[in-house]
Amino acid sequence: MPPIAYEQRREEIEHYFDRTAAQAWARLTSQEPLGHIRSSVREGRNRMRDTLLSWLPQDMNGLRLLDAGCGTGGLILRLREANPAWHFAGIDFMPLACELARKRCGVGTDIREASITALPFADAGFDAVVSADVVCQVDNPETAAAEFFRVLRPGGVVVINVPAYRWMWSYHDDSCQTKHRYTRPEIAALLRGAGFAGVRTTHWNALPFPAVWAKRKLLRSAADTSDVKDYPKAVDAAFGALMAVEHAWFELGGTWAWGTSVFAVARKPGGLD
């Protein structure tokens, strides 16, 4: 991404990722007691991370993984807990996010301030790249996909999560500075266009989808911004139960034909695969 475009993009999202938002997200993705912050956010992230683990190869001791858009480091911490022998790196657009990620992940994790469209790493340096809800925030996703392909070794895996359906656009996307909401064919075409093979996609957040649609389309108010906020305990509990059912279906090899997000995995040709 050219320097001018980089600075312009930073200014566009700075109001969203201020210190309060970053600290709140750090709590959501940590193992600390949540208090009144909705537990379903962490539950949903944990289910997504468990699914990432189930879709990655299981025989990769010493795997090198890049979180492209690591935020405050929550995904890295969750993956490292399950796979302590892996080596982790992360990039994020916001200096504050990188600062918090370094503090949380420790000196053994390489955290750098950068864009997913210009990764500051050598070719073929990683076995896996994950990117959760970040590809949707850049104007040139093709460049981001090409960068993921470049930094992966032959046989390496990319896993991406993006919001689904342009017609689901709402105040939440405005707040999060979303550039595009995807369909499964779109994200599959993006990955294949970058050179990836073996592309698999599914929707995510399928069971809560009717409630999310109703909130964003029918029950919205002028005060609504991001949906990452406090909710009643009953809503949290119901959301967590639905996500548990979704994860169980994934564990059985199932996919979802609808949902608020699109989840994709693909492999760079070559290697032993």
Short mmCIF file of C-alpha atoms in Angstrom, two decimals:
data_model
loop_
_atom_site.label_atom_id
_atom_site.label_comp_id
_atom_site.label_asym_id
_atom_site.label_seq_id
_atom_site.Cartn_x
_atom_site.Cartn_y
_atom_site.Cartn_z
CA MET A 1 0.00 0.00 0.00
CA PRO A 2 1.51 3.43 -0.98
CA PRO A 3 2.51 5.65 1.98
CA ILE A 4 -0.21 8.25 1.28
CA ALA A 5 -2.92 5.61 1.07
CA TYR A 6 -1.57 3.97 4.21
CA GLU A 7 -1.80 7.18 6.24
CA GLN A 8 -5.25 7.98 4.86
CA ARG A 9 -6.51 4.51 5.78
CA ARG A 10 -5.07 4.87 9.30
CA GLU A 11 -6.95 8.13 9.79
CA GLU A 12 -10.19 6.50 8.61
CA ILE A 13 -10.11 3.78 11.27
CA GLU A 14 -8.34 5.58 14.10
CA HIS A 15 -11.59 6.72 15.68
CA TYR A 16 -12.79 3.09 15.88
CA PHE A 17 -9.62 1.54 17.28
CA ASP A 18 -8.92 4.06 20.03
CA ARG A 19 -7.52 3.13 23.43
CA THR A 20 -10.92 2.26 24.91
CA ALA A 21 -11.83 -0.09 22.07
CA ALA A 22 -8.43 -1.76 22.11
CA GLN A 23 -8.48 -2.34 25.86
CA ALA A 24 -12.02 -3.70 25.69
CA TRP A 25 -11.04 -6.12 22.93
CA ALA A 26 -7.97 -7.16 24.89
CA ARG A 27 -10.26 -8.15 27.77
CA LEU A 28 -12.64 -9.97 25.46
CA THR A 29 -9.87 -12.11 24.02
CA SER A 30 -7.99 -12.69 27.28
CA GLN A 31 -8.65 -15.27 29.96
CA GLU A 32 -9.63 -12.64 32.55
CA PRO A 33 -13.13 -12.60 34.11
CA LEU A 34 -15.44 -10.70 31.80
CA GLY A 35 -17.70 -8.97 34.33
CA HIS A 36 -20.40 -7.22 32.34
CA ILE A 37 -18.62 -7.51 28.99
CA ARG A 38 -20.56 -10.04 26.95
CA SER A 39 -19.08 -13.49 27.23
CA SER A 40 -20.55 -14.55 23.88
CA VAL A 41 -17.92 -12.47 22.05
CA ARG A 42 -15.14 -14.53 23.59
CA GLU A 43 -17.13 -17.74 23.08
CA GLY A 44 -17.58 -16.98 19.40
CA ARG A 45 -13.87 -16.20 18.97
CA ASN A 46 -12.90 -19.39 20.81
CA ARG A 47 -15.16 -21.47 18.57
CA MET A 48 -13.64 -19.85 15.49
CA ARG A 49 -10.13 -20.53 16.79
CA ASP A 50 -10.97 -24.14 17.53
CA THR A 51 -12.21 -24.47 13.97
CA LEU A 52 -8.97 -22.94 12.67
CA LEU A 53 -7.06 -25.60 14.58
CA SER A 54 -9.25 -28.40 13.20
CA TRP A 55 -8.70 -27.25 9.61
CA LEU A 56 -4.94 -26.83 9.88
CA PRO A 57 -2.68 -29.88 9.42
CA GLN A 58 -2.18 -31.81 12.66
CA ASP A 59 1.39 -33.00 12.08
CA MET A 60 3.24 -29.68 11.98
CA ASN A 61 5.57 -29.43 14.97
CA GLY A 62 7.45 -26.14 14.88
CA LEU A 63 4.90 -24.60 12.50
CA ARG A 64 5.45 -20.89 11.77
CA LEU A 65 2.17 -19.00 11.75
CA LEU A 66 1.40 -15.39 10.84
CA ASP A 67 -1.71 -13.64 12.16
CA ALA A 68 -2.34 -11.02 9.47
CA GLY A 69 -4.32 -8.46 11.42
CA CYS A 70 -3.57 -9.66 14.93
CA GLY A 71 -5.27 -6.85 16.85
CA THR A 72 -4.30 -7.12 20.51
CA GLY A 73 -3.00 -10.68 20.11
CA GLY A 74 -5.98 -12.73 21.27
CA LEU A 75 -5.91 -15.21 18.41
CA ILE A 76 -2.18 -15.80 18.81
CA LEU A 77 -2.62 -16.47 22.53
CA ARG A 78 -5.44 -18.97 21.89
CA LEU A 79 -3.47 -20.81 19.21
CA ARG A 80 -0.28 -20.83 21.30
CA GLU A 81 -2.17 -22.31 24.25
CA ALA A 82 -3.15 -25.28 22.10
CA ASN A 83 0.17 -25.47 20.22
CA PRO A 84 3.08 -24.24 22.38
CA ALA A 85 5.68 -25.63 19.95
CA TRP A 86 4.53 -23.35 17.14
CA HIS A 87 6.26 -20.05 16.33
CA PHE A 88 4.07 -16.96 15.95
CA ALA A 89 4.23 -13.58 14.25
CA GLY A 90 1.58 -10.91 13.83
CA ILE A 91 0.98 -7.64 12.04
CA ASP A 92 -1.60 -4.95 12.61
CA PHE A 93 -2.36 -1.58 11.09
CA MET A 94 -2.69 0.28 14.39
CA PRO A 95 0.30 1.11 16.62
CA LEU A 96 -1.80 0.72 19.78
CA ALA A 97 -2.90 -2.77 18.79
CA CYS A 98 0.72 -3.76 18.21
CA GLU A 99 1.73 -2.30 21.56
CA LEU A 100 -0.89 -4.31 23.40
CA ALA A 101 -0.13 -7.47 21.39
CA ARG A 102 3.56 -7.25 22.28
CA LYS A 103 2.75 -6.90 25.97
CA ARG A 104 0.31 -9.82 25.93
CA CYS A 105 2.23 -12.22 23.67
CA GLY A 106 5.74 -11.59 25.01
CA VAL A 107 9.14 -11.15 23.44
CA GLY A 108 9.04 -14.48 21.61
CA THR A 109 6.32 -13.25 19.25
CA ASP A 110 7.29 -11.04 16.31
CA ILE A 111 4.66 -8.25 16.22
CA ARG A 112 5.04 -5.58 13.54
CA GLU A 113 3.03 -2.55 12.46
CA ALA A 114 2.10 -3.12 8.82
CA SER A 115 -0.68 -3.55 6.29
CA ILE A 116 -1.83 -6.93 5.00
CA THR A 117 -1.22 -5.50 1.52
CA ALA A 118 2.52 -5.11 2.22
CA LEU A 119 3.68 -7.81 4.62
CA PRO A 120 7.17 -7.09 6.05
CA PHE A 121 8.36 -10.68 5.75
CA ALA A 122 10.45 -12.69 3.33
CA ASP A 123 9.03 -15.05 0.74
CA ALA A 124 8.01 -18.56 1.85
CA GLY A 125 8.64 -17.86 5.53
CA PHE A 126 5.43 -19.25 7.06
CA ASP A 127 3.57 -22.54 7.17
CA ALA A 128 0.21 -20.90 7.85
CA VAL A 129 -1.41 -17.47 7.59
CA VAL A 130 -4.64 -16.61 9.38
CA SER A 131 -6.58 -13.39 8.90
CA ALA A 132 -9.81 -12.76 10.81
CA ASP A 133 -12.06 -9.90 9.68
CA VAL A 134 -9.26 -7.89 8.06
CA VAL A 135 -9.39 -8.63 4.31
CA CYS A 136 -12.78 -6.90 4.34
CA GLN A 137 -11.13 -3.65 5.46
CA VAL A 138 -8.78 -3.03 2.52
CA ASP A 139 -9.54 -1.52 -0.87
CA ASN A 140 -7.30 -3.99 -2.72
CA PRO A 141 -7.95 -7.49 -1.33
CA GLU A 142 -6.26 -9.04 -4.36
CA THR A 143 -2.98 -7.54 -3.18
CA ALA A 144 -3.55 -8.93 0.31
CA ALA A 145 -4.26 -12.41 -1.05
CA ALA A 146 -1.12 -12.22 -3.19
CA GLU A 147 0.90 -11.26 -0.11
CA PHE A 148 -0.49 -14.22 1.84
CA PHE A 149 0.53 -16.47 -1.05
CA ARG A 150 4.01 -14.94 -1.23
CA VAL A 151 4.93 -15.39 2.45
CA LEU A 152 3.66 -18.98 2.61
CA ARG A 153 5.95 -21.89 1.91
CA PRO A 154 4.81 -24.39 -0.77
CA GLY A 155 2.13 -26.52 0.85
CA GLY A 156 1.31 -23.79 3.38
CA VAL A 157 -2.24 -23.02 4.50
CA VAL A 158 -4.21 -19.76 4.57
CA VAL A 159 -7.36 -19.36 6.70
CA ILE A 160 -9.58 -16.29 6.28
CA ASN A 161 -12.73 -15.02 7.97
CA VAL A 162 -14.75 -12.13 6.46
CA PRO A 163 -18.28 -10.72 6.92
CA ALA A 164 -20.93 -12.08 4.56
CA TYR A 165 -23.50 -10.57 2.20
CA ARG A 166 -23.42 -7.03 0.88
CA TRP A 167 -27.15 -6.73 1.69
CA MET A 168 -26.30 -7.21 5.38
CA TRP A 169 -24.45 -3.87 5.42
CA SER A 170 -25.31 -1.88 8.54
CA TYR A 171 -24.12 0.54 11.21
CA HIS A 172 -21.76 -2.20 12.40
CA ASP A 173 -19.84 -2.09 9.10
CA ASP A 174 -19.72 1.71 9.16
CA SER A 175 -18.27 1.62 12.67
CA CYS A 176 -15.70 -1.07 11.82
CA GLN A 177 -14.72 0.64 8.54
CA THR A 178 -15.66 -2.43 6.50
CA LYS A 179 -14.98 -2.01 2.79
CA HIS A 180 -16.75 -5.11 1.50
CA ARG A 181 -18.93 -7.98 2.71
CA TYR A 182 -18.29 -11.21 0.80
CA THR A 183 -20.09 -14.22 -0.59
CA ARG A 184 -18.55 -17.68 -0.57
CA PRO A 185 -17.90 -17.62 -4.35
CA GLU A 186 -16.23 -14.21 -4.03
CA ILE A 187 -13.77 -15.26 -1.35
CA ALA A 188 -13.08 -18.53 -3.18
CA ALA A 189 -12.37 -16.60 -6.39
CA LEU A 190 -10.10 -14.20 -4.50
CA LEU A 191 -7.98 -17.06 -3.18
CA ARG A 192 -7.85 -18.96 -6.47
CA GLY A 193 -6.91 -15.74 -8.26
CA ALA A 194 -3.88 -15.44 -5.99
CA GLY A 195 -2.78 -18.97 -6.90
CA PHE A 196 -4.22 -20.99 -4.01
CA ALA A 197 -5.64 -24.47 -4.52
CA GLY A 198 -7.92 -26.78 -2.54
CA VAL A 199 -10.16 -23.89 -1.53
CA ARG A 200 -12.90 -24.77 0.95
CA THR A 201 -15.50 -22.34 2.29
CA THR A 202 -18.36 -22.31 4.73
CA HIS A 203 -20.51 -19.73 6.42
CA TRP A 204 -20.17 -19.01 10.14
CA ASN A 205 -22.52 -17.58 12.78
CA ALA A 206 -25.35 -19.36 10.98
CA LEU A 207 -27.72 -20.09 13.87
CA PRO A 208 -27.67 -16.54 15.32
CA PHE A 209 -28.14 -15.11 11.80
CA PRO A 210 -31.89 -14.34 12.06
CA ALA A 211 -31.35 -12.43 15.31
CA VAL A 212 -28.41 -10.49 13.88
CA TRP A 213 -30.43 -9.61 10.77
CA ALA A 214 -33.36 -8.42 12.87
CA LYS A 215 -31.13 -6.30 15.10
CA ARG A 216 -29.28 -4.64 12.25
CA LYS A 217 -32.18 -4.25 9.82
CA LEU A 218 -35.38 -3.98 11.88
CA LEU A 219 -34.42 -2.95 15.40
CA ARG A 220 -31.57 -0.54 14.79
CA SER A 221 -31.49 2.87 16.46
CA ALA A 222 -29.65 6.12 15.84
CA ALA A 223 -27.36 5.32 18.77
CA ASP A 224 -26.17 1.97 17.36
CA THR A 225 -22.50 1.62 16.45
CA SER A 226 -20.55 -1.65 16.69
CA ASP A 227 -22.35 -4.76 17.97
CA VAL A 228 -19.35 -5.51 20.20
CA LYS A 229 -20.90 -4.25 23.44
CA ASP A 230 -22.73 -5.36 26.58
CA TYR A 231 -25.76 -7.62 26.24
CA PRO A 232 -28.05 -9.24 28.82
CA LYS A 233 -26.76 -12.49 30.30
CA ALA A 234 -29.63 -14.43 28.75
CA VAL A 235 -28.63 -13.23 25.28
CA ASP A 236 -25.02 -14.15 25.96
CA ALA A 237 -25.99 -17.61 27.12
CA ALA A 238 -28.23 -18.22 24.10
CA PHE A 239 -25.51 -17.05 21.71
CA GLY A 240 -22.95 -19.32 23.36
CA ALA A 241 -25.25 -22.33 23.09
CA LEU A 242 -25.85 -21.69 19.39
CA MET A 243 -22.12 -21.37 18.73
CA ALA A 244 -21.50 -24.66 20.55
CA VAL A 245 -23.96 -26.37 18.19
CA GLU A 246 -22.24 -24.80 15.17
CA HIS A 247 -18.83 -25.95 16.34
CA ALA A 248 -20.10 -29.49 16.94
CA TRP A 249 -21.39 -29.59 13.36
CA PHE A 250 -18.00 -28.41 12.08
CA GLU A 251 -16.30 -31.14 14.12
CA LEU A 252 -18.46 -33.68 12.25
CA GLY A 253 -17.28 -32.28 8.92
CA GLY A 254 -20.35 -30.19 8.19
CA THR A 255 -20.59 -26.73 6.62
CA TRP A 256 -23.20 -23.97 6.73
CA ALA A 257 -24.92 -22.50 3.65
CA TRP A 258 -25.75 -19.23 5.39
CA GLY A 259 -24.40 -17.05 8.20
CA THR A 260 -23.06 -13.61 9.04
CA SER A 261 -19.47 -14.56 8.13
CA VAL A 262 -17.59 -16.52 5.46
CA PHE A 263 -14.79 -18.82 6.54
CA ALA A 264 -12.27 -20.10 3.98
CA VAL A 265 -9.18 -22.31 3.93
CA ALA A 266 -6.82 -22.96 1.03
CA ARG A 267 -3.35 -24.30 0.32
CA LYS A 268 -0.39 -22.98 -1.65
CA PRO A 269 0.49 -25.65 -4.24
CA GLY A 270 3.73 -27.57 -3.80
CA GLY A 271 5.50 -29.12 -0.87
CA LEU A 272 4.53 -32.60 0.20
CA ASP A 273 0.80 -32.07 -0.31
#
